[in-house]
PDB file of C-alpha atoms in Angstrom:
ATOM      1  CA  UNK A   1     -74.939 -59.765 -30.099  1.00  0.00           C
ATOM      2  CA  UNK A   2     -72.054 -62.253 -29.983  1.00  0.00           C
ATOM      3  CA  UNK A   3     -72.545 -65.580 -31.729  1.00  0.00           C
ATOM      4  CA  UNK A   4     -71.277 -68.806 -30.146  1.00  0.00           C
ATOM      5  CA  UNK A   5     -71.155 -72.204 -31.815  1.00  0.00           C
ATOM      6  CA  UNK A   6     -70.904 -75.445 -29.878  1.00  0.00           C
ATOM      7  CA  UNK A   7     -70.272 -78.646 -31.809  1.00  0.00           C
ATOM      8  CA  UNK A   8     -70.954 -81.963 -30.119  1.00  0.00           C
ATOM      9  CA  UNK A   9     -70.396 -85.571 -31.089  1.00  0.00           C
ATOM     10  CA  UNK A  10     -73.249 -86.441 -28.669  1.00  0.00           C
ATOM     11  CA  UNK A  11     -70.881 -88.169 -26.254  1.00  0.00           C
ATOM     12  CA  UNK A  12     -70.478 -87.301 -22.581  1.00  0.00           C
ATOM     13  CA  UNK A  13     -67.552 -85.075 -23.624  1.00  0.00           C
ATOM     14  CA  UNK A  14     -69.843 -83.272 -26.037  1.00  0.00           C
ATOM     15  CA  UNK A  15     -72.512 -82.868 -23.360  1.00  0.00           C
ATOM     16  CA  UNK A  16     -70.015 -80.983 -21.194  1.00  0.00           C
ATOM     17  CA  UNK A  17     -69.257 -78.635 -24.062  1.00  0.00           C
ATOM     18  CA  UNK A  18     -72.981 -77.960 -24.590  1.00  0.00           C
ATOM     19  CA  UNK A  19     -73.503 -77.265 -20.883  1.00  0.00           C
ATOM     20  CA  UNK A  20     -70.568 -74.809 -20.815  1.00  0.00           C
ATOM     21  CA  UNK A  21     -71.761 -73.188 -24.039  1.00  0.00           C
ATOM     22  CA  UNK A  22     -75.217 -72.472 -22.639  1.00  0.00           C
ATOM     23  CA  UNK A  23     -73.752 -71.088 -19.407  1.00  0.00           C
ATOM     24  CA  UNK A  24     -71.402 -68.755 -21.300  1.00  0.00           C
ATOM     25  CA  UNK A  25     -74.085 -67.718 -23.792  1.00  0.00           C
ATOM     26  CA  UNK A  26     -76.349 -66.769 -20.897  1.00  0.00           C
ATOM     27  CA  UNK A  27     -73.569 -64.815 -19.161  1.00  0.00           C
ATOM     28  CA  UNK A  28     -72.705 -62.870 -22.333  1.00  0.00           C
ATOM     29  CA  UNK A  29     -76.184 -62.665 -23.861  1.00  0.00           C
ATOM     30  CA  UNK A  30     -74.898 -64.458 -26.937  1.00  0.00           C
ATOM     31  CA  UNK A  31     -76.857 -66.252 -29.624  1.00  0.00           C
ATOM     32  CA  UNK A  32     -75.943 -69.937 -29.531  1.00  0.00           C
ATOM     33  CA  UNK A  33     -75.841 -72.458 -32.355  1.00  0.00           C
ATOM     34  CA  UNK A  34     -75.780 -76.083 -31.168  1.00  0.00           C
ATOM     35  CA  UNK A  35     -74.540 -78.367 -33.935  1.00  0.00           C
ATOM     36  CA  UNK A  36     -73.676 -81.960 -34.588  1.00  0.00           C
ATOM     37  CA  UNK A  37     -72.484 -83.616 -37.778  1.00  0.00           C
ATOM     38  CA  UNK A  38     -73.053 -86.956 -39.450  1.00  0.00           C
ATOM     39  CA  UNK A  39     -70.494 -88.051 -42.007  1.00  0.00           C
ATOM     40  CA  UNK A  40     -72.332 -88.601 -45.297  1.00  0.00           C
ATOM     41  CA  UNK A  41     -69.598 -90.885 -46.636  1.00  0.00           C
ATOM     42  CA  UNK A  42     -71.989 -93.753 -45.918  1.00  0.00           C
ATOM     43  CA  UNK A  43     -74.801 -95.499 -47.794  1.00  0.00           C
ATOM     44  CA  UNK A  44     -77.618 -92.959 -48.159  1.00  0.00           C
ATOM     45  CA  UNK A  45     -80.167 -94.920 -46.134  1.00  0.00           C
ATOM     46  CA  UNK A  46     -77.735 -95.491 -43.267  1.00  0.00           C
ATOM     47  CA  UNK A  47     -76.625 -91.850 -43.239  1.00  0.00           C
ATOM     48  CA  UNK A  48     -80.253 -90.696 -43.122  1.00  0.00           C
ATOM     49  CA  UNK A  49     -81.039 -93.089 -40.247  1.00  0.00           C
ATOM     50  CA  UNK A  50     -77.993 -91.919 -38.285  1.00  0.00           C
ATOM     51  CA  UNK A  51     -78.844 -88.257 -38.891  1.00  0.00           C
ATOM     52  CA  UNK A  52     -82.413 -88.742 -37.668  1.00  0.00           C
ATOM     53  CA  UNK A  53     -81.225 -90.494 -34.506  1.00  0.00           C
ATOM     54  CA  UNK A  54     -78.553 -87.851 -33.901  1.00  0.00           C
ATOM     55  CA  UNK A  55     -81.102 -85.068 -34.325  1.00  0.00           C
ATOM     56  CA  UNK A  56     -83.363 -86.624 -31.679  1.00  0.00           C
ATOM     57  CA  UNK A  57     -80.433 -87.050 -29.301  1.00  0.00           C
ATOM     58  CA  UNK A  58     -79.310 -83.466 -29.872  1.00  0.00           C
ATOM     59  CA  UNK A  59     -82.809 -82.210 -29.092  1.00  0.00           C
ATOM     60  CA  UNK A  60     -82.803 -84.214 -25.843  1.00  0.00           C
ATOM     61  CA  UNK A  61     -79.417 -82.810 -24.811  1.00  0.00           C
ATOM     62  CA  UNK A  62     -80.575 -79.237 -25.410  1.00  0.00           C
ATOM     63  CA  UNK A  63     -83.931 -79.799 -23.686  1.00  0.00           C
ATOM     64  CA  UNK A  64     -82.128 -80.958 -20.520  1.00  0.00           C
ATOM     65  CA  UNK A  65     -79.955 -77.840 -20.209  1.00  0.00           C
ATOM     66  CA  UNK A  66     -80.961 -75.590 -17.282  1.00  0.00           C
ATOM     67  CA  UNK A  67     -80.056 -72.385 -19.167  1.00  0.00           C
ATOM     68  CA  UNK A  68     -82.062 -73.272 -22.273  1.00  0.00           C
ATOM     69  CA  UNK A  69     -84.905 -70.824 -21.624  1.00  0.00           C
ATOM     70  CA  UNK A  70     -82.514 -67.934 -20.942  1.00  0.00           C
ATOM     71  CA  UNK A  71     -80.581 -68.236 -24.221  1.00  0.00           C
ATOM     72  CA  UNK A  72     -81.475 -67.512 -27.837  1.00  0.00           C
ATOM     73  CA  UNK A  73     -80.397 -70.700 -29.571  1.00  0.00           C
ATOM     74  CA  UNK A  74     -80.940 -72.933 -32.568  1.00  0.00           C
ATOM     75  CA  UNK A  75     -79.839 -76.459 -33.426  1.00  0.00           C
ATOM     76  CA  UNK A  76     -78.195 -77.561 -36.661  1.00  0.00           C
ATOM     77  CA  UNK A  77     -77.673 -81.100 -37.912  1.00  0.00           C
ATOM     78  CA  UNK A  78     -74.823 -81.055 -40.433  1.00  0.00           C
ATOM     79  CA  UNK A  79     -74.040 -83.598 -43.136  1.00  0.00           C
ATOM     80  CA  UNK A  80     -70.544 -84.213 -44.483  1.00  0.00           C
ATOM     81  CA  UNK A  81     -67.040 -84.449 -43.148  1.00  0.00           C
ATOM     82  CA  UNK A  82     -67.470 -83.234 -39.537  1.00  0.00           C
ATOM     83  CA  UNK A  83     -64.333 -81.100 -39.386  1.00  0.00           C
ATOM     84  CA  UNK A  84     -65.075 -79.325 -42.671  1.00  0.00           C
ATOM     85  CA  UNK A  85     -68.798 -78.954 -41.943  1.00  0.00           C
ATOM     86  CA  UNK A  86     -68.199 -77.388 -38.524  1.00  0.00           C
ATOM     87  CA  UNK A  87     -65.421 -75.102 -39.768  1.00  0.00           C
ATOM     88  CA  UNK A  88     -67.611 -73.985 -42.673  1.00  0.00           C
ATOM     89  CA  UNK A  89     -70.516 -73.236 -40.341  1.00  0.00           C
ATOM     90  CA  UNK A  90     -68.219 -71.245 -38.044  1.00  0.00           C
ATOM     91  CA  UNK A  91     -67.060 -69.138 -40.989  1.00  0.00           C
ATOM     92  CA  UNK A  92     -70.526 -68.700 -42.505  1.00  0.00           C
ATOM     93  CA  UNK A  93     -72.026 -67.535 -39.202  1.00  0.00           C
ATOM     94  CA  UNK A  94     -68.945 -65.426 -38.324  1.00  0.00           C
ATOM     95  CA  UNK A  95     -68.962 -66.950 -34.852  1.00  0.00           C
ATOM     96  CA  UNK A  96     -67.119 -65.207 -32.037  1.00  0.00           C
ATOM     97  CA  UNK A  97     -66.370 -68.408 -30.121  1.00  0.00           C
ATOM     98  CA  UNK A  98     -66.349 -72.088 -31.070  1.00  0.00           C
ATOM     99  CA  UNK A  99     -66.811 -74.558 -28.203  1.00  0.00           C
ATOM    100  CA  UNK A 100     -65.802 -78.210 -28.491  1.00  0.00           C
ATOM    101  CA  UNK A 101     -65.509 -81.171 -26.170  1.00  0.00           C
ATOM    102  CA  UNK A 102     -61.968 -82.437 -25.597  1.00  0.00           C
ATOM    103  CA  UNK A 103     -61.324 -85.580 -27.605  1.00  0.00           C
ATOM    104  CA  UNK A 104     -60.900 -89.090 -26.260  1.00  0.00           C
ATOM    105  CA  UNK A 105     -57.203 -90.003 -26.219  1.00  0.00           C
ATOM    106  CA  UNK A 106     -56.399 -92.927 -28.515  1.00  0.00           C
ATOM    107  CA  UNK A 107     -52.798 -93.945 -27.719  1.00  0.00           C
ATOM    108  CA  UNK A 108     -52.055 -95.644 -31.059  1.00  0.00           C
ATOM    109  CA  UNK A 109     -54.373 -93.881 -33.506  1.00  0.00           C
ATOM    110  CA  UNK A 110     -53.403 -90.406 -32.290  1.00  0.00           C
ATOM    111  CA  UNK A 111     -49.800 -91.059 -33.287  1.00  0.00           C
ATOM    112  CA  UNK A 112     -50.756 -91.452 -36.940  1.00  0.00           C
ATOM    113  CA  UNK A 113     -54.016 -89.527 -37.390  1.00  0.00           C
ATOM    114  CA  UNK A 114     -55.175 -86.027 -36.553  1.00  0.00           C
ATOM    115  CA  UNK A 115     -58.276 -85.922 -34.409  1.00  0.00           C
ATOM    116  CA  UNK A 116     -61.420 -84.212 -35.698  1.00  0.00           C
ATOM    117  CA  UNK A 117     -60.808 -81.586 -33.026  1.00  0.00           C
ATOM    118  CA  UNK A 118     -57.346 -80.731 -34.375  1.00  0.00           C
ATOM    119  CA  UNK A 119     -58.609 -80.624 -37.952  1.00  0.00           C
ATOM    120  CA  UNK A 120     -61.325 -78.169 -36.921  1.00  0.00           C
ATOM    121  CA  UNK A 121     -58.853 -76.004 -35.011  1.00  0.00           C
ATOM    122  CA  UNK A 122     -56.583 -75.774 -38.028  1.00  0.00           C
ATOM    123  CA  UNK A 123     -59.414 -74.540 -40.246  1.00  0.00           C
ATOM    124  CA  UNK A 124     -61.075 -71.877 -38.105  1.00  0.00           C
ATOM    125  CA  UNK A 125     -59.878 -68.376 -37.274  1.00  0.00           C
ATOM    126  CA  UNK A 126     -62.121 -67.677 -34.269  1.00  0.00           C
ATOM    127  CA  UNK A 127     -61.121 -68.478 -30.666  1.00  0.00           C
ATOM    128  CA  UNK A 128     -61.827 -72.066 -29.646  1.00  0.00           C
ATOM    129  CA  UNK A 129     -62.735 -73.283 -26.158  1.00  0.00           C
ATOM    130  CA  UNK A 130     -62.021 -76.961 -25.475  1.00  0.00           C
ATOM    131  CA  UNK A 131     -64.104 -78.274 -22.586  1.00  0.00           C
ATOM    132  CA  UNK A 132     -62.666 -81.185 -20.647  1.00  0.00           C
ATOM    133  CA  UNK A 133     -64.100 -80.836 -17.134  1.00  0.00           C
ATOM    134  CA  UNK A 134     -67.647 -81.304 -15.853  1.00  0.00           C
ATOM    135  CA  UNK A 135     -69.397 -77.921 -15.556  1.00  0.00           C
ATOM    136  CA  UNK A 136     -70.039 -77.307 -11.866  1.00  0.00           C
ATOM    137  CA  UNK A 137     -69.449 -73.547 -11.687  1.00  0.00           C
ATOM    138  CA  UNK A 138     -68.143 -70.583 -13.717  1.00  0.00           C
ATOM    139  CA  UNK A 139     -64.416 -70.543 -14.390  1.00  0.00           C
ATOM    140  CA  UNK A 140     -62.554 -69.328 -11.319  1.00  0.00           C
ATOM    141  CA  UNK A 141     -59.000 -68.868 -12.542  1.00  0.00           C
ATOM    142  CA  UNK A 142     -57.124 -68.414 -15.814  1.00  0.00           C
ATOM    143  CA  UNK A 143     -53.589 -69.661 -16.336  1.00  0.00           C
ATOM    144  CA  UNK A 144     -51.973 -67.916 -19.307  1.00  0.00           C
ATOM    145  CA  UNK A 145     -49.200 -69.993 -20.864  1.00  0.00           C
ATOM    146  CA  UNK A 146     -47.233 -67.216 -22.496  1.00  0.00           C
ATOM    147  CA  UNK A 147     -44.252 -67.065 -24.824  1.00  0.00           C
ATOM    148  CA  UNK A 148     -44.571 -63.248 -25.113  1.00  0.00           C
ATOM    149  CA  UNK A 149     -45.933 -63.459 -28.645  1.00  0.00           C
ATOM    150  CA  UNK A 150     -48.933 -61.623 -30.130  1.00  0.00           C
ATOM    151  CA  UNK A 151     -50.731 -64.970 -30.128  1.00  0.00           C
ATOM    152  CA  UNK A 152     -50.346 -65.457 -26.370  1.00  0.00           C
ATOM    153  CA  UNK A 153     -51.552 -61.884 -25.787  1.00  0.00           C
ATOM    154  CA  UNK A 154     -54.614 -62.578 -27.955  1.00  0.00           C
ATOM    155  CA  UNK A 155     -55.406 -65.727 -25.990  1.00  0.00           C
ATOM    156  CA  UNK A 156     -55.060 -63.864 -22.703  1.00  0.00           C
ATOM    157  CA  UNK A 157     -57.365 -61.039 -23.841  1.00  0.00           C
ATOM    158  CA  UNK A 158     -59.922 -63.557 -25.089  1.00  0.00           C
ATOM    159  CA  UNK A 159     -59.941 -65.535 -21.849  1.00  0.00           C
ATOM    160  CA  UNK A 160     -60.113 -62.413 -19.692  1.00  0.00           C
ATOM    161  CA  UNK A 161     -63.082 -61.061 -21.658  1.00  0.00           C
ATOM    162  CA  UNK A 162     -64.874 -64.413 -21.578  1.00  0.00           C
ATOM    163  CA  UNK A 163     -64.421 -64.802 -17.806  1.00  0.00           C
ATOM    164  CA  UNK A 164     -64.247 -61.244 -16.427  1.00  0.00           C
ATOM    165  CA  UNK A 165     -64.416 -62.292 -12.766  1.00  0.00           C
ATOM    166  CA  UNK A 166     -61.697 -64.952 -12.859  1.00  0.00           C
ATOM    167  CA  UNK A 167     -58.231 -64.439 -11.438  1.00  0.00           C
ATOM    168  CA  UNK A 168     -55.334 -64.456 -13.913  1.00  0.00           C
ATOM    169  CA  UNK A 169     -51.918 -66.016 -13.447  1.00  0.00           C
ATOM    170  CA  UNK A 170     -49.309 -66.028 -16.204  1.00  0.00           C
ATOM    171  CA  UNK A 171     -46.495 -68.542 -16.521  1.00  0.00           C
ATOM    172  CA  UNK A 172     -43.475 -68.687 -18.809  1.00  0.00           C
ATOM    173  CA  UNK A 173     -41.341 -71.812 -19.092  1.00  0.00           C
ATOM    174  CA  UNK A 174     -37.793 -71.174 -20.255  1.00  0.00           C
ATOM    175  CA  UNK A 175     -35.168 -73.670 -21.291  1.00  0.00           C
ATOM    176  CA  UNK A 176     -31.535 -73.891 -20.253  1.00  0.00           C
ATOM    177  CA  UNK A 177     -29.687 -76.052 -22.802  1.00  0.00           C
ATOM    178  CA  UNK A 178     -27.384 -78.728 -21.419  1.00  0.00           C
ATOM    179  CA  UNK A 179     -28.564 -77.828 -17.932  1.00  0.00           C
ATOM    180  CA  UNK A 180     -27.076 -80.951 -16.356  1.00  0.00           C
ATOM    181  CA  UNK A 181     -23.631 -80.074 -17.648  1.00  0.00           C
ATOM    182  CA  UNK A 182     -23.659 -76.410 -16.665  1.00  0.00           C
ATOM    183  CA  UNK A 183     -23.044 -74.578 -13.374  1.00  0.00           C
ATOM    184  CA  UNK A 184     -26.212 -73.553 -11.526  1.00  0.00           C
ATOM    185  CA  UNK A 185     -25.707 -69.849 -12.255  1.00  0.00           C
ATOM    186  CA  UNK A 186     -25.868 -70.563 -16.000  1.00  0.00           C
ATOM    187  CA  UNK A 187     -29.651 -70.098 -15.856  1.00  0.00           C
ATOM    188  CA  UNK A 188     -29.300 -66.397 -15.021  1.00  0.00           C
ATOM    189  CA  UNK A 189     -28.725 -65.120 -18.589  1.00  0.00           C
ATOM    190  CA  UNK A 190     -31.669 -67.143 -19.903  1.00  0.00           C
ATOM    191  CA  UNK A 191     -33.922 -65.758 -17.186  1.00  0.00           C
ATOM    192  CA  UNK A 192     -32.722 -62.222 -17.896  1.00  0.00           C
ATOM    193  CA  UNK A 193     -33.483 -62.691 -21.593  1.00  0.00           C
ATOM    194  CA  UNK A 194     -36.979 -63.952 -20.786  1.00  0.00           C
ATOM    195  CA  UNK A 195     -37.649 -60.958 -18.532  1.00  0.00           C
ATOM    196  CA  UNK A 196     -36.509 -58.656 -21.321  1.00  0.00           C
ATOM    197  CA  UNK A 197     -39.002 -60.301 -23.680  1.00  0.00           C
ATOM    198  CA  UNK A 198     -41.733 -59.824 -21.068  1.00  0.00           C
ATOM    199  CA  UNK A 199     -40.990 -56.093 -20.806  1.00  0.00           C
ATOM    200  CA  UNK A 200     -41.172 -55.706 -24.591  1.00  0.00           C
ATOM    201  CA  UNK A 201     -44.414 -57.727 -24.675  1.00  0.00           C
ATOM    202  CA  UNK A 202     -46.086 -55.573 -22.043  1.00  0.00           C
ATOM    203  CA  UNK A 203     -45.049 -52.434 -23.893  1.00  0.00           C
ATOM    204  CA  UNK A 204     -46.280 -53.743 -27.234  1.00  0.00           C
ATOM    205  CA  UNK A 205     -49.506 -55.592 -26.435  1.00  0.00           C
ATOM    206  CA  UNK A 206     -52.841 -54.604 -24.948  1.00  0.00           C
ATOM    207  CA  UNK A 207     -53.150 -56.805 -21.865  1.00  0.00           C
ATOM    208  CA  UNK A 208     -55.827 -57.181 -19.159  1.00  0.00           C
ATOM    209  CA  UNK A 209     -55.374 -54.734 -16.303  1.00  0.00           C
ATOM    210  CA  UNK A 210     -55.716 -57.487 -13.723  1.00  0.00           C
ATOM    211  CA  UNK A 211     -52.726 -59.372 -15.091  1.00  0.00           C
ATOM    212  CA  UNK A 212     -50.042 -59.490 -12.414  1.00  0.00           C
ATOM    213  CA  UNK A 213     -46.358 -60.388 -12.728  1.00  0.00           C
ATOM    214  CA  UNK A 214     -45.442 -63.316 -14.957  1.00  0.00           C
ATOM    215  CA  UNK A 215     -43.947 -66.294 -13.137  1.00  0.00           C
ATOM    216  CA  UNK A 216     -40.799 -67.715 -14.707  1.00  0.00           C
ATOM    217  CA  UNK A 217     -39.942 -71.385 -14.315  1.00  0.00           C
ATOM    218  CA  UNK A 218     -37.160 -73.370 -15.920  1.00  0.00           C
ATOM    219  CA  UNK A 219     -38.183 -76.736 -17.270  1.00  0.00           C
ATOM    220  CA  UNK A 220     -40.369 -78.555 -19.805  1.00  0.00           C
ATOM    221  CA  UNK A 221     -43.487 -76.517 -20.537  1.00  0.00           C
ATOM    222  CA  UNK A 222     -45.952 -79.312 -19.767  1.00  0.00           C
ATOM    223  CA  UNK A 223     -44.427 -79.913 -16.342  1.00  0.00           C
ATOM    224  CA  UNK A 224     -44.291 -76.195 -15.562  1.00  0.00           C
ATOM    225  CA  UNK A 225     -47.950 -75.774 -16.502  1.00  0.00           C
ATOM    226  CA  UNK A 226     -49.078 -78.789 -14.469  1.00  0.00           C
ATOM    227  CA  UNK A 227     -47.308 -77.451 -11.395  1.00  0.00           C
ATOM    228  CA  UNK A 228     -48.745 -73.977 -11.955  1.00  0.00           C
ATOM    229  CA  UNK A 229     -52.280 -75.360 -12.229  1.00  0.00           C
ATOM    230  CA  UNK A 230     -51.846 -77.144  -8.918  1.00  0.00           C
ATOM    231  CA  UNK A 231     -50.401 -74.026  -7.268  1.00  0.00           C
ATOM    232  CA  UNK A 232     -52.973 -71.537  -8.578  1.00  0.00           C
ATOM    233  CA  UNK A 233     -56.117 -73.656  -8.752  1.00  0.00           C
ATOM    234  CA  UNK A 234     -56.807 -72.291 -12.244  1.00  0.00           C
ATOM    235  CA  UNK A 235     -59.376 -74.215 -14.280  1.00  0.00           C
ATOM    236  CA  UNK A 236     -58.866 -72.568 -17.688  1.00  0.00           C
ATOM    237  CA  UNK A 237     -55.612 -72.402 -19.663  1.00  0.00           C
ATOM    238  CA  UNK A 238     -55.148 -69.686 -22.300  1.00  0.00           C
ATOM    239  CA  UNK A 239     -52.684 -70.404 -25.096  1.00  0.00           C
ATOM    240  CA  UNK A 240     -51.938 -68.686 -28.387  1.00  0.00           C
ATOM    241  CA  UNK A 241     -51.886 -70.454 -31.744  1.00  0.00           C
ATOM    242  CA  UNK A 242     -49.247 -69.406 -34.231  1.00  0.00           C
ATOM    243  CA  UNK A 243     -46.918 -70.910 -36.769  1.00  0.00           C
ATOM    244  CA  UNK A 244     -44.051 -73.164 -35.826  1.00  0.00           C
ATOM    245  CA  UNK A 245     -41.752 -75.430 -37.783  1.00  0.00           C
ATOM    246  CA  UNK A 246     -43.100 -78.633 -39.272  1.00  0.00           C
ATOM    247  CA  UNK A 247     -46.211 -79.515 -41.233  1.00  0.00           C
ATOM    248  CA  UNK A 248     -48.139 -80.931 -38.243  1.00  0.00           C
ATOM    249  CA  UNK A 249     -47.839 -77.664 -36.346  1.00  0.00           C
ATOM    250  CA  UNK A 250     -48.053 -75.266 -39.266  1.00  0.00           C
ATOM    251  CA  UNK A 251     -51.340 -73.608 -38.335  1.00  0.00           C
ATOM    252  CA  UNK A 252     -51.380 -73.947 -34.553  1.00  0.00           C
ATOM    253  CA  UNK A 253     -47.831 -74.035 -33.251  1.00  0.00           C
ATOM    254  CA  UNK A 254     -46.119 -77.023 -31.676  1.00  0.00           C
ATOM    255  CA  UNK A 255     -46.746 -75.967 -28.073  1.00  0.00           C
ATOM    256  CA  UNK A 256     -50.445 -75.247 -28.666  1.00  0.00           C
ATOM    257  CA  UNK A 257     -50.829 -78.583 -30.442  1.00  0.00           C
ATOM    258  CA  UNK A 258     -49.205 -80.397 -27.538  1.00  0.00           C
ATOM    259  CA  UNK A 259     -51.557 -78.750 -25.034  1.00  0.00           C
ATOM    260  CA  UNK A 260     -54.615 -79.381 -27.189  1.00  0.00           C
ATOM    261  CA  UNK A 261     -53.828 -83.081 -27.429  1.00  0.00           C
ATOM    262  CA  UNK A 262     -53.319 -83.507 -23.679  1.00  0.00           C
ATOM    263  CA  UNK A 263     -54.876 -80.528 -21.910  1.00  0.00           C
ATOM    264  CA  UNK A 264     -55.071 -81.154 -18.151  1.00  0.00           C
ATOM    265  CA  UNK A 265     -58.079 -78.813 -17.855  1.00  0.00           C
ATOM    266  CA  UNK A 266     -60.267 -76.645 -20.101  1.00  0.00           C
ATOM    267  CA  UNK A 267     -58.302 -74.746 -22.721  1.00  0.00           C
ATOM    268  CA  UNK A 268     -58.948 -71.644 -24.820  1.00  0.00           C
ATOM    269  CA  UNK A 269     -56.928 -71.191 -28.010  1.00  0.00           C
ATOM    270  CA  UNK A 270     -56.779 -67.908 -29.906  1.00  0.00           C
ATOM    271  CA  UNK A 271     -54.849 -66.401 -32.774  1.00  0.00           C
ATOM    272  CA  UNK A 272     -53.623 -62.821 -33.000  1.00  0.00           C
ATOM    273  CA  UNK A 273     -56.217 -60.503 -34.513  1.00  0.00           C
TER     274      UNK A 273
END
């Protein structure tokens, strides 16, 4: 039986993650752990009072879920640094999927500090689903943001297995350096190189059978993805996490980090197995 873990900060964002977690656990007959964490770097009496209140709120959130009676679940109230406590629980329980609510954007603080969500993502090895949207229906379409790496193949396989009835569209954004200074036909060699990488990727990786042709678009990746979401109607992005240059992106990859921080819809992140 698969094991899913959903971690909530008991906000409205966390409630969406819990609702999606129960729906997915029911669909896949998974055991679900519903957890929240209270930082114990507080006076003992205050930490105990906060934990008791959080436990009551967590019980209320779970009790209100319509799939509660169809899922084998348990609740956990964790004490300690939230990112470490959740990552440790994920490892201890060998969870198959970690589900989190997308964080609230803080324009100034996010420049200087990692969010709890990013710290968790950098510590776990299992796939992570970030829930941003209200849960009105099962996922209908997957948009795979691929760079033809093993990581992007892993994310695509994970998303396809999690949502077996969803359509799949794959997009690759390629870059033409000094585009404004070059003739229009200069893009052709870069496109040909990208198509060559796609052919190698398909020959090397195990990919879902329902994956169609990859769409190639020149331009910044975030803009390409936003346009592809609008064109396809996809409500779940799949992206691989792998090493890139720089300390901030060391464990996720710069592109994955960028999407995580400003995902326009729900996002699943996976590493190569």
